[in-house]
XYZ file of N, CA, C and O in Angstrom:
316
model
N -72.100 75.549 195.429
C -72.417 76.784 196.192
C -72.951 77.760 195.148
O -72.290 78.211 194.152
N -73.992 78.294 195.463
C -74.686 79.485 194.635
C -75.044 80.926 195.427
O -75.392 80.575 196.432
N -74.458 81.861 194.952
C -74.874 83.236 195.475
C -76.122 83.457 195.254
O -76.677 83.451 194.238
N -76.796 83.956 196.470
C -78.047 84.586 196.112
C -78.212 85.967 195.362
O -77.031 86.426 194.953
N -79.410 85.985 194.622
C -79.295 87.062 193.598
C -79.037 88.468 194.318
O -79.306 88.811 195.440
N -77.999 89.360 193.498
C -77.661 90.439 193.953
C -76.296 90.345 194.889
O -76.032 91.531 195.383
N -75.732 89.260 195.011
C -74.413 88.738 195.696
C -73.560 88.208 195.231
O -73.722 87.234 194.021
N -72.192 88.072 195.339
C -70.929 87.696 194.498
C -70.306 86.657 195.439
O -70.084 87.445 196.469
N -69.721 85.778 195.315
C -68.766 85.174 196.028
C -67.603 85.485 195.897
O -67.005 85.451 194.525
N -66.642 85.900 196.693
C -65.324 86.183 196.448
C -64.235 85.303 197.285
O -63.017 85.478 196.898
N -64.736 84.588 198.085
C -63.890 83.378 198.511
C -64.515 82.234 198.988
O -65.649 82.505 199.668
N -63.918 81.223 199.118
C -64.726 79.939 199.819
C -63.273 79.211 200.309
O -62.289 78.822 199.605
N -63.476 78.650 201.737
C -62.262 77.728 202.214
C -63.236 76.598 202.981
O -64.169 76.806 203.447
N -62.622 75.592 202.323
C -63.009 74.211 203.019
C -61.850 73.415 203.910
O -60.759 73.690 203.390
N -62.261 73.224 205.020
C -61.259 72.376 205.828
C -61.856 70.802 205.770
O -62.799 70.508 205.867
N -60.763 70.161 205.399
C -61.039 68.443 205.434
C -60.350 67.568 206.177
O -59.079 68.010 206.483
N -61.150 66.616 206.932
C -60.150 65.711 207.626
C -59.581 64.518 206.973
O -58.607 63.782 207.477
N -59.627 64.485 205.482
C -58.802 63.822 204.790
C -58.049 64.399 203.887
O -58.212 65.398 203.303
N -57.016 63.319 203.317
C -56.406 63.913 202.386
C -56.720 63.314 201.013
O -57.113 62.170 200.516
N -56.830 64.446 199.927
C -57.530 64.159 198.642
C -57.297 65.245 197.419
O -56.713 66.210 197.936
N -57.689 65.216 196.448
C -57.476 66.240 195.573
C -59.211 66.676 195.021
O -59.970 65.905 194.888
N -59.068 67.946 194.736
C -60.549 68.498 194.744
C -60.221 69.432 193.486
O -59.410 70.204 193.146
N -61.414 69.203 192.679
C -61.381 70.200 191.210
C -62.412 71.123 191.492
O -63.637 70.762 191.988
N -62.257 72.343 191.642
C -63.249 73.410 191.593
C -63.524 74.151 190.168
O -62.696 74.301 189.649
N -64.734 74.373 189.889
C -65.346 75.136 188.739
C -66.014 76.512 189.193
O -67.049 76.475 189.965
N -65.546 77.557 188.596
C -66.358 78.970 188.898
C -67.025 79.229 187.890
O -66.592 79.074 186.660
N -68.584 79.599 188.008
C -69.220 80.130 186.967
C -69.389 79.169 185.983
O -69.238 79.661 184.740
N -69.502 77.993 186.164
C -69.899 77.103 184.800
C -68.594 76.936 183.997
O -69.175 76.729 182.882
N -67.501 76.903 184.513
C -66.496 76.722 183.819
C -65.413 78.122 183.225
O -64.495 78.033 182.623
N -65.722 79.022 183.778
C -65.118 80.230 183.144
C -63.753 80.154 184.203
O -62.812 81.054 183.406
N -63.437 79.503 185.358
C -62.224 79.256 185.980
C -62.167 78.077 186.536
O -63.278 77.777 187.041
N -61.366 77.337 186.360
C -61.136 75.981 186.973
C -59.722 75.818 187.449
O -58.828 76.246 186.754
N -59.507 74.673 188.559
C -58.406 74.410 188.914
C -58.392 72.996 189.745
O -59.863 72.665 190.226
N -57.350 72.477 189.978
C -57.225 71.229 190.826
C -56.367 71.187 191.930
O -55.435 71.814 191.837
N -56.724 71.218 193.077
C -55.832 71.207 194.481
C -55.785 70.143 195.198
O -57.257 69.275 195.263
N -54.825 69.805 195.672
C -54.479 68.928 196.834
C -54.735 69.221 198.142
O -54.493 70.553 198.539
N -55.610 68.459 199.013
C -55.938 68.977 200.359
C -55.078 67.977 201.175
O -55.397 66.775 201.084
N -54.372 68.281 202.095
C -53.594 67.558 202.857
C -54.700 67.037 204.206
O -55.623 67.740 204.236
N -54.284 65.780 204.868
C -55.351 65.473 206.006
C -55.301 66.728 207.031
O -54.196 67.232 207.364
N -56.340 66.979 207.430
C -56.715 67.806 208.417
C -56.357 69.630 207.758
O -56.143 70.457 208.619
N -56.339 69.477 206.476
C -55.692 70.772 205.539
C -56.828 71.466 205.290
O -58.302 71.195 205.231
N -56.697 72.208 204.286
C -57.731 73.464 203.783
C -57.522 73.465 202.366
O -56.252 73.624 201.842
N -58.652 74.146 201.614
C -58.512 74.362 200.415
C -59.113 76.070 200.428
O -60.377 76.068 200.791
N -58.281 76.790 199.963
C -58.927 78.396 199.896
C -58.860 78.619 198.334
O -57.819 78.577 197.603
N -60.322 79.285 197.913
C -60.368 79.750 196.473
C -60.582 81.095 196.842
O -61.571 81.484 197.396
N -59.929 82.075 196.568
C -59.859 83.624 196.932
C -59.731 84.512 195.385
O -59.242 83.741 194.581
N -59.979 85.457 195.746
C -59.985 86.644 194.811
C -60.644 86.273 193.446
O -60.307 86.609 192.205
N -61.633 85.789 193.774
C -62.721 85.501 192.368
C -63.970 86.457 192.806
O -64.091 87.029 193.676
N -64.762 86.482 191.653
C -65.997 87.389 191.657
C -66.712 86.218 190.951
O -66.879 86.494 189.858
N -67.783 85.540 191.647
C -68.690 84.537 191.037
C -69.960 84.548 191.539
O -70.188 84.657 192.573
N -70.862 84.018 190.725
C -72.132 83.721 191.338
C -72.294 81.901 191.566
O -73.257 81.845 192.577
N -71.240 81.308 191.106
C -71.367 79.956 191.867
C -70.068 79.187 191.634
O -69.115 79.592 190.877
N -69.887 78.276 192.691
C -68.838 77.558 192.574
C -69.228 76.104 192.926
O -69.884 76.064 193.747
N -68.648 75.208 192.091
C -68.779 73.749 192.241
C -67.559 73.074 192.597
O -66.376 73.378 192.050
N -67.508 71.988 193.652
C -66.365 71.284 194.014
C -66.561 69.772 193.684
O -67.442 69.231 193.814
N -65.764 69.164 193.403
C -65.388 67.862 192.809
C -64.588 67.166 193.538
O -63.268 67.342 193.101
N -64.598 66.251 194.591
C -63.758 65.163 195.142
C -63.191 64.248 193.999
O -63.805 63.523 193.496
N -61.832 64.305 194.004
C -61.279 63.144 192.964
C -60.430 62.255 193.749
O -59.414 61.511 193.260
N -60.648 62.021 195.240
C -60.023 61.258 195.825
C -60.250 59.621 195.640
O -60.903 59.384 194.655
N -59.679 58.821 196.073
C -59.496 57.373 196.175
C -60.865 56.890 196.843
O -60.926 55.873 196.741
N -61.669 57.550 197.699
C -62.764 57.065 198.105
C -63.731 56.481 197.195
O -63.748 57.079 196.161
N -63.988 55.193 197.303
C -64.962 54.636 196.143
C -66.257 55.551 195.646
O -66.618 55.225 194.724
N -66.671 56.231 196.746
C -67.655 57.177 196.256
C -67.030 58.743 195.695
O -68.196 59.437 195.867
N -66.031 58.701 196.146
C -65.501 60.253 195.812
C -66.009 61.249 196.535
O -66.587 62.235 196.174
N -66.464 60.783 197.878
C -66.682 61.647 199.004
C -65.722 62.668 199.416
O -64.705 62.258 199.546
N -66.161 63.926 199.859
C -65.270 64.799 200.605
C -65.808 64.872 201.643
O -66.832 65.556 202.024
N -65.162 64.721 202.712
C -65.742 64.841 204.294
C -64.915 66.211 204.838
O -63.922 66.582 204.832
N -66.050 67.012 204.879
C -65.823 68.617 205.203
C -65.833 68.798 206.543
O -66.894 68.325 207.360
N -64.739 69.173 207.335
C -64.628 69.637 208.636
C -65.342 71.321 208.696
O -66.115 71.279 209.809
N -65.158 72.138 207.983
C -65.842 73.308 207.908
C -65.814 73.816 206.563
O -65.273 73.519 205.624
N -66.893 74.784 206.406
C -67.051 75.709 205.128
C -67.062 77.185 205.452
O -68.072 77.303 206.004
N -66.319 77.733 204.792
C -66.417 79.218 205.089
C -66.499 79.971 203.743
O -65.568 79.685 202.612
N -67.597 80.653 203.633
C -67.783 81.459 202.405
C -67.889 82.992 202.360
O -68.754 83.503 203.409
N -67.193 83.876 201.703
C -67.370 85.265 201.802
C -68.059 85.715 200.821
O -67.878 85.379 199.486
N -69.371 86.490 201.002
C -69.816 86.947 199.682
C -69.815 88.723 199.732
O -69.342 89.304 200.859
N -70.037 89.377 198.789
C -70.142 90.907 198.740
C -71.348 91.076 197.859
O -71.610 90.192 196.884
N -72.284 92.112 198.541
C -73.330 92.737 198.016
C -73.053 93.518 196.603
O -72.127 94.489 196.814
N -73.659 93.084 195.525
C -73.339 93.982 194.429
C -73.898 95.249 194.506
O -75.188 95.380 195.249
N -73.331 96.392 193.770
C -74.153 97.395 194.078
C -74.539 97.958 192.809
O -74.366 97.432 191.563
């Protein structure tokens, strides 16, 4: 997920129908973490100030897919 020029991402919430582990990377490595998502659960990455956030599914699915039920991204306009 990349913010449009002049904007910053301050939170991302992913809802997933599957149980898996997700690694997220903020701004090409300035911050990263690994989180578990429960079946029909959510992953929230908040309190960030980023131009990009990448997500990697580390689950057991043979193609490491993340089945997303919804995605909510909060942006702030830079001043």
